[in-house]
Coordinates of C-alpha atoms in Angstrom, one line a residue:
Chain A
X1 CA -5.6 -18.6 0.0
X2 CA -4.7 -15.1 0.8
X3 CA -1.8 -14.6 3.1
X4 CA -1.4 -11.7 5.5
X5 CA 0.7 -8.8 4.5
X6 CA 3.0 -9.2 7.4
X7 CA 4.5 -5.7 7.7
X8 CA 4.3 -4.3 11.2
X9 CA 3.9 -5.6 13.7
X10 CA 10.0 -2.8 17.9
X11 CA 27.1 3.9 19.2
X12 CA 29.9 2.8 18.0
X13 CA 30.5 -0.2 15.8
X14 CA 33.2 -2.2 17.5
X15 CA 34.3 -4.3 14.5
X16 CA 36.7 -3.6 11.8
X17 CA 35.1 -1.6 9.0
X18 CA 34.7 -3.3 5.7
X19 CA 35.4 -1.4 2.5
X20 CA 31.9 -0.2 2.1
X21 CA 31.3 0.4 5.8
X22 CA 30.2 3.9 7.0
X23 CA 31.9 3.7 10.4
X24 CA 34.8 5.9 11.4
X25 CA 35.4 9.1 13.2
X26 CA 33.6 11.7 11.2
X27 CA 30.1 11.4 9.8
X28 CA 30.2 9.8 6.4
X29 CA 28.2 11.5 3.6
X30 CA 26.8 10.3 0.3
X31 CA 29.2 11.9 -2.1
X32 CA 26.4 12.6 -4.6
X33 CA 23.8 14.1 -2.3
X34 CA 25.8 15.0 0.9
X35 CA 23.3 13.1 3.0
X36 CA 24.5 11.2 6.1
X37 CA 25.5 7.7 5.2
X38 CA 25.5 4.9 7.8
X39 CA 26.4 1.9 5.7
X40 CA 24.6 -1.5 6.0
X41 CA 22.1 -2.2 8.7
X42 CA 19.5 -4.7 9.9
X43 CA 16.1 -4.5 11.6
X44 CA 16.6 -5.2 15.3
X45 CA 14.4 -8.1 16.3
X46 CA 13.7 -9.7 19.7
X47 CA 15.1 -13.1 18.5
X48 CA 18.5 -11.5 18.0
X49 CA 18.8 -9.3 21.1
X50 CA 21.3 -11.5 23.0
X51 CA 23.1 -12.6 19.9
X52 CA 23.8 -9.0 18.9
X53 CA 25.4 -8.4 22.3
X54 CA 27.3 -11.7 22.4
X55 CA 28.6 -11.7 18.9
X56 CA 28.7 -8.0 18.0
X57 CA 28.0 -8.8 14.3
X58 CA 29.4 -6.9 11.3
X59 CA 26.4 -4.7 11.0
X60 CA 26.9 -0.9 10.7
X61 CA 23.6 0.1 12.4
X62 CA 20.2 -1.2 13.5
X63 CA 16.7 0.0 12.8
X64 CA 14.2 -0.4 15.5
X65 CA 10.4 -0.5 15.3
X66 CA 9.5 2.6 17.4
X67 CA 6.3 1.2 18.8
X68 CA 8.0 -2.0 20.1
X69 CA 10.0 0.2 22.5
X70 CA 7.2 2.5 23.7
X71 CA 7.1 0.6 26.9
X72 CA 8.3 1.6 30.3
X73 CA 11.0 -1.1 31.0
X74 CA 11.9 -4.7 31.2
X75 CA 13.8 -6.7 28.6
X76 CA 12.9 -4.6 25.6
X77 CA 14.3 -1.4 27.1
X78 CA 17.3 -3.2 28.6
X79 CA 18.4 -4.6 25.2
X80 CA 17.6 -1.4 23.4
X81 CA 20.0 0.6 25.6
X82 CA 22.7 -2.2 25.6
X83 CA 22.6 -2.4 21.8
X84 CA 22.3 1.4 21.4
X85 CA 25.6 1.8 23.3
X86 CA 27.3 -0.4 20.6
X87 CA 25.6 0.6 17.4
X88 CA 24.1 3.6 15.7
X89 CA 20.3 3.3 15.4
X90 CA 17.4 4.7 13.4
X91 CA 13.8 4.6 14.4
X92 CA 11.1 3.3 12.1
X93 CA 7.4 3.8 13.0
X94 CA 4.3 2.0 11.9
X95 CA 1.5 4.0 13.6
X96 CA 2.1 7.6 12.6
X97 CA -0.9 7.2 10.2
X98 CA 0.2 10.3 8.4
X99 CA -2.6 10.1 5.8
X100 CA -5.5 9.6 8.1
X101 CA -8.3 12.1 8.1
X102 CA -8.6 11.7 11.9
X103 CA -7.0 14.5 13.9
X104 CA -3.3 14.4 14.4
X105 CA -2.5 12.0 17.3
X106 CA -0.4 14.2 19.6
X107 CA -0.4 11.5 22.3
X108 CA 1.4 9.2 19.9
X109 CA 3.8 12.0 18.8
X110 CA 4.7 12.8 22.4
X111 CA 5.5 9.1 22.9
X112 CA 7.6 9.2 19.8
X113 CA 9.4 12.3 20.9
X114 CA 10.2 10.8 24.3
X115 CA 11.6 7.7 22.6
X116 CA 13.7 9.9 20.2
X117 CA 15.2 11.7 23.2
X118 CA 16.0 8.4 24.8
X119 CA 17.4 6.6 21.7
X120 CA 19.0 9.7 20.0
X121 CA 18.5 8.0 16.6
X122 CA 20.3 9.1 13.5
X123 CA 16.9 9.7 12.0
X124 CA 13.3 8.5 12.1
X125 CA 10.8 7.3 9.5
X126 CA 7.3 6.1 8.9
X127 CA 5.1 5.3 6.0
X128 CA 3.2 7.1 3.2
X129 CA -0.2 5.6 4.2
X130 CA -2.9 5.7 6.7
X131 CA -3.5 3.1 9.5
X132 CA -6.4 4.4 11.5
X133 CA -9.8 6.0 10.9
X134 CA -12.5 7.0 13.3
X135 CA -10.3 6.2 16.2
X136 CA -9.9 2.5 15.1
X137 CA -6.5 1.2 14.2
X138 CA -6.2 -1.3 11.4
X139 CA -2.5 -2.0 12.2
X140 CA -2.0 -2.2 8.5
X141 CA -0.4 0.2 6.0
X142 CA -3.4 1.2 4.0
X143 CA -2.9 3.0 0.7
X144 CA -3.8 6.6 -0.2
X145 CA -5.3 7.9 -3.5
X146 CA -2.8 9.9 -5.5
X147 CA -4.9 13.1 -5.7
X148 CA -4.4 16.8 -5.1
X149 CA -6.6 16.5 -2.0
X150 CA -4.4 13.7 -0.6
X151 CA -1.2 15.6 -1.5
X152 CA -2.3 18.7 0.4
X153 CA -3.6 16.7 3.3
X154 CA -0.5 14.5 3.8
X155 CA 2.1 17.1 3.2
X156 CA 0.5 19.5 5.6
X157 CA 0.5 16.7 8.3
X158 CA 4.1 15.8 7.6
X159 CA 5.0 19.5 8.1
X160 CA 3.1 19.6 11.3
X161 CA 4.8 16.4 12.5
X162 CA 8.2 17.7 11.6
X163 CA 7.5 20.9 13.4
X164 CA 6.4 19.0 16.5
X165 CA 9.4 16.7 16.5
X166 CA 11.8 19.5 15.6
X167 CA 13.4 17.5 12.7
X168 CA 12.9 16.2 9.2
X169 CA 11.4 12.7 9.0
X170 CA 11.8 10.1 6.3
X171 CA 8.6 8.9 4.5
X172 CA 8.6 5.4 3.1
X173 CA 6.6 4.0 0.1
X174 CA 4.4 1.1 1.0
X175 CA 3.5 -2.1 -0.8
X176 CA 0.0 -1.8 -2.1
X177 CA -2.6 -4.1 -3.7
X178 CA -5.2 -1.7 -4.9
X179 CA -5.5 1.7 -6.8
X180 CA -8.3 4.2 -6.2
X181 CA -10.4 5.3 -9.1
X182 CA -9.7 9.0 -8.5
X183 CA -5.9 8.8 -8.5
X184 CA -4.6 11.2 -11.1
X185 CA -0.8 10.7 -10.9
X186 CA 1.6 7.8 -10.4
X187 CA 2.7 6.7 -6.9
X188 CA 6.2 8.0 -7.5
X189 CA 4.9 11.4 -8.7
X190 CA 2.8 11.5 -5.6
X191 CA 5.7 10.5 -3.3
X192 CA 8.0 13.1 -4.9
X193 CA 5.4 15.8 -4.7
X194 CA 4.7 15.1 -1.0
X195 CA 8.5 15.1 -0.2
X196 CA 8.9 18.4 -2.0
X197 CA 5.9 20.1 -0.5
X198 CA 6.5 18.9 3.0
X199 CA 10.3 19.2 2.7
X200 CA 10.7 15.7 4.1
X201 CA 13.2 12.9 3.2
X202 CA 12.4 9.6 1.6
X203 CA 13.0 6.0 2.7
X204 CA 12.8 4.1 -0.5
X205 CA 11.7 0.5 0.0
X206 CA 13.0 -1.4 -3.1
X207 CA 11.0 -4.5 -2.3
X208 CA 7.8 -2.4 -1.9
X209 CA 8.5 -0.9 -5.3
X210 CA 8.9 -4.4 -6.8
X211 CA 5.8 -5.7 -5.1
X212 CA 3.6 -2.7 -6.1
X213 CA 5.1 -2.8 -9.7
X214 CA 4.0 -6.4 -10.0
X215 CA 0.6 -5.8 -8.4
X216 CA -0.2 -2.7 -10.5
X217 CA 1.7 -3.4 -13.7
X218 CA 4.1 -0.5 -13.7
X219 CA 7.8 -0.5 -14.4
X220 CA 9.9 -0.4 -11.2
X221 CA 12.7 1.5 -13.0
X222 CA 10.2 4.3 -13.9
X223 CA 9.6 4.6 -10.2
X224 CA 13.4 5.0 -9.4
X225 CA 13.8 7.5 -12.2
X226 CA 10.9 9.5 -10.9
X227 CA 12.4 10.1 -7.5
X228 CA 14.8 13.0 -6.7
X229 CA 18.1 11.6 -5.4
X230 CA 18.5 14.6 -3.1
X231 CA 15.5 13.4 -1.0
X232 CA 16.5 9.7 -0.6
X233 CA 18.3 9.0 2.7
X234 CA 17.6 5.2 3.3
X235 CA 16.8 2.0 1.4
X236 CA 14.8 -0.9 2.7
X237 CA 15.3 -4.4 1.3
X238 CA 13.1 -7.4 2.2
X239 CA 11.6 -10.6 1.0
X240 CA 8.0 -11.2 -0.2
X241 CA 5.7 -14.0 -1.2
X242 CA 5.0 -14.5 -4.8
X243 CA 1.6 -15.9 -5.7
X244 CA 2.1 -15.7 -9.5
X245 CA -0.8 -13.3 -10.2
X246 CA 0.1 -11.0 -7.3
X247 CA 2.8 -10.5 -4.7
X248 CA 2.5 -9.9 -1.0
X249 CA 5.0 -8.0 1.1
X250 CA 5.5 -10.6 3.9
X251 CA 9.0 -10.0 5.0
X252 CA 9.4 -13.8 5.7
X253 CA 11.8 -14.7 2.9
X254 CA 15.2 -13.8 1.7
X255 CA 15.5 -10.8 -0.7
X256 CA 14.8 -12.1 -4.2
X257 CA 17.0 -11.8 -7.2
X258 CA 14.7 -9.2 -8.9
X259 CA 14.9 -7.0 -5.9
X260 CA 18.7 -7.3 -5.8
X261 CA 18.7 -6.2 -9.4
X262 CA 16.6 -3.2 -8.6
X263 CA 18.9 -2.4 -5.7
X264 CA 21.9 -2.4 -8.1
X265 CA 20.0 0.0 -10.3
X266 CA 19.1 2.2 -7.3
X267 CA 22.7 2.4 -6.3
X268 CA 23.6 3.6 -9.8
X269 CA 21.0 6.3 -9.6
X270 CA 21.1 7.4 -6.0
X271 CA 24.8 6.6 -5.0
X272 CA 25.7 5.5 -1.5
X273 CA 22.4 5.3 0.5
X274 CA 22.2 3.7 4.0
X275 CA 20.7 0.2 3.3
X276 CA 19.1 -2.3 5.6
X277 CA 17.2 -5.6 5.4
X278 CA 13.9 -6.0 7.1
X279 CA 12.9 -9.5 8.3
X280 CA 9.7 -9.8 10.4
X281 CA 8.6 -13.4 10.1
X282 CA 10.3 -16.8 9.7
X283 CA 13.3 -15.1 11.2
X284 CA 16.6 -16.9 10.5
X285 CA 19.7 -16.9 12.7
X286 CA 21.4 -13.5 12.9
X287 CA 24.5 -14.8 11.0
X288 CA 22.2 -15.6 8.0
X289 CA 20.9 -12.1 7.9
X290 CA 24.5 -10.7 8.2
X291 CA 25.4 -12.9 5.2
X292 CA 22.5 -11.6 3.3
X293 CA 23.5 -8.0 4.1
X294 CA 26.9 -8.8 2.7
X295 CA 25.3 -9.2 -0.7
X296 CA 24.2 -5.6 -0.5
X297 CA 27.8 -4.7 0.4
X298 CA 29.1 -6.7 -2.6
X299 CA 26.7 -4.9 -4.9
X300 CA 27.9 -1.5 -3.7
X301 CA 31.5 -2.6 -3.8
X302 CA 31.4 -4.0 -7.3
X303 CA 28.7 -1.8 -8.8
X304 CA 27.0 -4.9 -10.1
X305 CA 24.9 -7.9 -9.0
X306 CA 27.2 -10.9 -8.9
X307 CA 25.2 -13.8 -10.2
X308 CA 27.0 -16.6 -8.4
X309 CA 26.2 -15.0 -5.0
X310 CA 22.5 -15.1 -5.8
X311 CA 20.5 -18.1 -4.6
Chain B
X1 CA -13.4 12.2 -0.8
X2 CA -10.4 11.1 1.2
X3 CA -12.4 10.8 4.4
X4 CA -15.1 8.9 2.6
X5 CA -12.7 6.5 1.1
X6 CA -11.1 5.8 4.5
X7 CA -14.4 5.4 6.1
X8 CA -15.5 2.8 3.5
X9 CA -12.2 0.9 3.5
X10 CA -12.2 0.7 7.4
X11 CA -15.9 -0.4 7.3
X12 CA -15.1 -3.1 4.8
X13 CA -12.2 -4.4 6.9
X14 CA -14.6 -4.6 9.8
X15 CA -17.3 -6.4 7.9
X16 CA -19.6 -3.4 8.0
X17 CA -21.6 -2.0 5.2
X18 CA -19.3 -0.3 2.7
X19 CA -19.2 0.9 -0.8
X20 CA -15.4 0.7 -1.0
X21 CA -15.4 -1.3 -4.2
X22 CA -16.9 1.7 -6.1
X23 CA -13.7 3.6 -5.2
X24 CA -11.3 0.9 -6.4
X25 CA -10.0 0.8 -10.0
X26 CA -10.3 -2.3 -12.1
X27 CA -6.7 -2.5 -13.3
X28 CA -6.8 -5.8 -15.0
X29 CA -4.7 -8.7 -13.6
X30 CA -6.3 -9.7 -10.3
X31 CA -9.9 -8.5 -9.7
X32 CA -11.0 -5.8 -7.3
X33 CA -12.5 -8.4 -4.9
X34 CA -9.2 -10.1 -4.6
X35 CA -7.3 -6.8 -4.2
X36 CA -9.6 -5.8 -1.3
X37 CA -9.5 -9.3 0.1
X38 CA -5.8 -9.1 0.7
X39 CA -6.4 -6.2 3.1
X40 CA -9.4 -7.9 4.7
X41 CA -7.4 -11.0 5.3
X42 CA -4.4 -9.2 6.6
X43 CA -6.4 -7.1 9.1
X44 CA -7.9 -10.2 10.7
X45 CA -4.8 -12.3 10.6
X46 CA -2.6 -9.6 12.3
X47 CA -5.1 -9.0 15.1
X48 CA -5.7 -12.7 15.6
X49 CA -1.9 -13.3 15.7
X50 CA -1.5 -10.6 18.3
X51 CA -4.0 -12.3 20.6
X52 CA -2.4 -15.6 20.1
X53 CA 1.1 -14.4 20.8
X54 CA 0.1 -12.5 23.9
X55 CA -2.0 -15.4 25.3
X56 CA -0.3 -18.6 24.3
X57 CA -1.7 -20.7 27.2
X58 CA -5.2 -19.4 26.8
X59 CA -5.0 -20.4 23.1
X60 CA -4.0 -24.0 23.9
X61 CA -6.6 -24.2 26.6
X62 CA -9.4 -23.1 24.3
X63 CA -8.4 -25.2 21.4
X64 CA -8.5 -24.0 17.7
X65 CA -12.3 -23.7 17.3
X66 CA -13.0 -21.8 20.5
X67 CA -9.9 -19.6 20.0
X68 CA -11.1 -18.7 16.5
X69 CA -14.5 -17.9 17.8
X70 CA -13.0 -15.7 20.6
X71 CA -10.7 -13.9 18.2
X72 CA -13.4 -13.3 15.6
X73 CA -15.8 -11.9 18.2
X74 CA -13.2 -9.8 20.0
X75 CA -12.0 -8.3 16.8
X76 CA -15.6 -7.5 15.9
X77 CA -16.6 -6.0 19.3
X78 CA -13.3 -4.5 20.6
X79 CA -11.5 -3.0 17.6
X80 CA -8.0 -1.6 18.3
X81 CA -8.0 1.9 19.6
X82 CA -4.4 2.1 20.4
X83 CA -1.3 2.7 18.2
X84 CA 0.5 -0.4 19.6
X85 CA -0.7 -4.0 19.2
X86 CA 0.7 -4.5 22.7
X87 CA -2.5 -3.1 24.0
X88 CA -5.0 -4.5 21.5
X89 CA -6.2 -7.2 23.9
X90 CA -6.3 -5.1 27.1
X91 CA -10.0 -5.6 27.2
X92 CA -9.9 -9.3 26.5
X93 CA -10.5 -10.6 30.1
X94 CA -13.5 -8.3 30.6
X95 CA -14.9 -9.3 27.2
X96 CA -14.6 -13.0 28.0
X97 CA -16.4 -12.4 31.3
X98 CA -19.5 -11.1 29.5
X99 CA -19.5 -12.9 26.2
X100 CA -21.1 -16.4 26.0
X101 CA -20.0 -19.1 25.8
X102 CA -16.8 -17.9 27.5
X103 CA -18.6 -16.1 30.3
X104 CA -20.1 -19.5 31.4
X105 CA -16.6 -20.7 32.4
X106 CA -15.1 -18.4 34.9
X107 CA -11.6 -19.8 34.6
X108 CA -11.3 -18.6 31.0
X109 CA -11.5 -14.9 31.8
X110 CA -9.2 -15.5 34.8
X111 CA -6.6 -17.3 32.6
X112 CA -6.7 -14.3 30.2
X113 CA -6.3 -11.9 33.1
X114 CA -3.3 -13.8 34.4
X115 CA -1.5 -13.8 31.0
X116 CA -2.1 -10.1 30.7
X117 CA -0.7 -9.5 34.2
X118 CA 2.4 -11.4 33.1
X119 CA 2.8 -9.0 30.2
X120 CA 2.3 -6.0 32.5
X121 CA 5.1 -7.3 34.8
X122 CA 7.3 -8.0 31.7
X123 CA 7.6 -4.5 30.5
X124 CA 6.6 -2.4 33.5
X125 CA 8.9 0.5 34.5
X126 CA 12.2 0.1 36.3
X127 CA 12.9 1.0 39.9
X128 CA 15.4 0.3 42.6
X129 CA 15.3 -3.0 44.4
X130 CA 16.3 -2.6 48.1
X131 CA 18.3 -5.3 49.8
X132 CA 17.3 -6.6 53.2
X133 CA 20.1 -4.6 54.9
X134 CA 18.2 -1.4 54.1
X135 CA 15.5 -2.6 56.4
X136 CA 17.9 -3.6 59.2
X137 CA 19.7 -0.3 58.8
X138 CA 16.5 1.6 59.6
X139 CA 16.8 3.3 63.0
X140 CA 14.4 1.6 65.4
X141 CA 12.5 4.8 66.1
X142 CA 11.7 5.2 62.4
X143 CA 10.1 1.8 62.1
X144 CA 6.5 2.5 63.0
X145 CA 6.0 5.4 60.6
X146 CA 7.9 3.9 57.7
X147 CA 6.0 3.2 54.5
X148 CA 7.1 1.1 51.5
X149 CA 7.1 1.6 47.7
X150 CA 7.1 -1.4 45.5
X151 CA 8.7 -2.2 42.1
X152 CA 6.3 -1.2 39.3
X153 CA 6.3 -4.7 37.9
X154 CA 4.7 -6.1 41.1
X155 CA 1.1 -7.2 40.6
X156 CA -1.3 -9.0 42.9
X157 CA -3.5 -11.6 41.2
X158 CA -6.6 -12.5 43.2
X159 CA -8.6 -15.2 41.6
X160 CA -11.5 -17.5 42.5
X161 CA -10.3 -20.3 40.2
X162 CA -7.3 -22.6 40.0
X163 CA -6.1 -20.9 36.8
X164 CA -2.4 -20.7 37.7
X165 CA -2.3 -24.4 38.2
X166 CA -4.0 -24.8 34.8
X167 CA -1.5 -22.3 33.3
X168 CA 1.5 -24.2 34.7
X169 CA 0.2 -27.6 33.5
X170 CA -0.2 -26.3 30.0
X171 CA 3.2 -24.6 30.0
X172 CA 4.7 -27.9 31.1
X173 CA 2.7 -29.8 28.4
X174 CA 0.8 -31.7 31.0
X175 CA -3.0 -32.3 31.1
X176 CA -4.5 -29.3 32.9
X177 CA -6.4 -30.0 36.1
X178 CA -10.2 -29.6 36.0
X179 CA -11.3 -26.1 36.8
X180 CA -12.0 -25.7 40.5
X181 CA -13.5 -22.7 42.2
X182 CA -11.2 -21.7 45.0
X183 CA -9.9 -18.4 46.3
X184 CA -6.2 -18.0 45.4
X185 CA -3.8 -15.1 45.8
X186 CA -0.6 -14.8 43.6
X187 CA 2.2 -12.3 43.5
X188 CA 3.5 -11.6 40.0
X189 CA 6.7 -9.6 39.4
X190 CA 9.8 -9.2 37.3
X191 CA 13.0 -10.2 39.0
X192 CA 16.4 -8.5 38.8
X193 CA 17.3 -10.8 35.9
X194 CA 14.3 -9.3 34.1
X195 CA 12.4 -12.6 34.2
X196 CA 8.8 -12.7 35.1
X197 CA 8.0 -14.7 38.2
X198 CA 4.9 -15.6 40.3
X199 CA 4.5 -17.0 43.8
X200 CA 1.5 -18.1 45.8
X201 CA 0.5 -15.7 48.6
X202 CA -1.2 -16.8 51.8
X203 CA -4.4 -14.9 52.7
X204 CA -2.4 -13.1 55.4
X205 CA 0.5 -12.1 53.1
X206 CA -2.1 -10.9 50.5
X207 CA -3.7 -8.7 53.2
X208 CA -0.4 -7.3 54.3
X209 CA 0.7 -6.5 50.7
X210 CA -2.6 -4.9 49.9
X211 CA -2.3 -2.8 53.0
X212 CA 1.3 -1.9 52.2
X213 CA 0.3 -0.9 48.7
X214 CA -2.4 1.4 50.1
X215 CA 0.4 3.2 52.0
X216 CA -0.1 1.8 55.5
X217 CA 3.0 2.1 57.6
X218 CA 4.9 -0.7 59.3
X219 CA 3.1 -0.2 62.6
X220 CA -0.3 -0.5 60.9
X221 CA 0.9 -3.5 58.9
X222 CA 1.9 -5.1 62.2
X223 CA -1.5 -4.4 63.6
X224 CA -3.0 -6.5 60.7
X225 CA -1.2 -9.5 62.2
X226 CA -2.1 -8.9 65.8
X227 CA -5.8 -9.4 65.0
X228 CA -5.0 -12.8 63.4
X229 CA -2.4 -14.5 65.6
X230 CA -0.9 -14.9 69.0
X231 CA 0.8 -11.7 70.0
X232 CA 4.0 -13.5 70.9
X233 CA 4.4 -14.7 67.3
X234 CA 3.5 -11.5 65.6
X235 CA 7.0 -9.9 65.5
X236 CA 8.7 -13.0 64.1
X237 CA 6.0 -13.6 61.4
X238 CA 6.0 -10.0 60.5
X239 CA 9.7 -9.8 59.9
X240 CA 9.6 -13.1 58.0
X241 CA 7.0 -11.8 55.5
X242 CA 8.6 -8.4 55.1
X243 CA 12.1 -9.9 54.5
X244 CA 10.6 -12.2 51.8
X245 CA 9.5 -9.1 49.9
X246 CA 13.1 -7.7 50.0
X247 CA 14.4 -11.1 49.0
X248 CA 12.1 -11.2 45.9
X249 CA 13.3 -7.7 44.9
X250 CA 9.9 -6.0 45.0
X251 CA 10.6 -3.3 47.5
X252 CA 11.9 -0.2 45.8
X253 CA 11.9 2.4 48.5
X254 CA 11.4 3.0 52.3
X255 CA 10.0 6.3 53.5
X256 CA 10.7 6.6 57.2
X257 CA 8.4 9.6 57.6
X258 CA 5.5 7.8 55.9

């Protein structure tokens, strides 16, 4: 049975900084690329709203799903502001649909800009994909062909979006399950070319690289080596569901060993990059996610993946 | 080519005629049909889950088979045109009201409408909530022309079925009562603790609130009562009703000049 690809679907850290934490007075930068560095974050989920306020966990920052807070008020907005007062935030969208051939959705961009003004995030991101066509939204992150036509189309739309928002955005690689016949270059070559042409930044999702590598039969390390470190400002980590012949990006499990290994390699190549764990289904207690996040801290601190910590 | 590919893939997701498989590479490993099937399945499951999460009581009331039928048909006829799944099922009550077999059971569309009103109250905008003393502090000469503004979360639910009783029974894991056609009025709002509440409204309160929402001033609201009760009891009843609105936290402003 096929299982849903479950992606999608919503300022000051008060605790003592750990050795690899980014908090402190001045903005911390990646020593290698001079990019802002936030440390280790989590996706902010409804289930943890009250826990975050009550326990003020050792999390350096939170990432919100932008669309979940494009509402007028009530609990979502209340918790957003309460938590924003305590932690740095970044905004992560799922509906920009940067690759669609539909006209740019300025109504959506206006809502996004309003939320940016409200949240004052450290940065904002969305995906290298398309989600809607002909005015109909699939609410899925649908893949693009890696062609000259798509490169021109997507990069010009990212430029227009950045102009409208008045800031650079981060574009994330998605998990994918199919390849178009007319693709002429690899996904990483396409992502790099888009980032260069549009002058945008990259959110590298290491789980997505792993999932797509398995589904398409490429080497995940080739992907890492094909990306310019100067463009990478954030990492995503997440779990997936492995069906043997293929892998689906479900975000309903812990991060697997192979993705931790890829993370360790990514740290070697890209240096300190703000890292967060996404969990969207089968959501465990907040403390479990904080413990999982500490594995990322340990990898950065030691420079290696410590086997005994891996379940 | 890009536009054509997107058109074909979207048509495929929506079970419409599509030549998308001609655009997809045979990479070895799993076949093209399975690769496409992952997206086809994800599209349906995500939209279905959105309806289920937003209408938990409706889902239980319909049972698995009817819910599946409803979700399948709604996804087919009312594809999402919004960027947020929050609004995907905005048209669900109307759809149920015209689509058989659901349209043959009026309580179903009303149940969906009630659950959507609860959502509207949940994340409606913020506004002040005036305490009763704001009313008593109003100079007596200002009373007649004063109009009221209400909290944005406040909704009036007028229904011809006993759906709130059905909703409550299911929420409390009791056997729902049989559907009965009867005119009911309900007030739905979000309280100061950001919890969504609802309360039964008498026909008189419903009329008063409706008039107040239309911008009628206190003198005009009072007139509503004089046509329906002994003049000697009007003032007391009127104050009682208005005070209950302040106590619920649904009055956000008073405008003495109307």
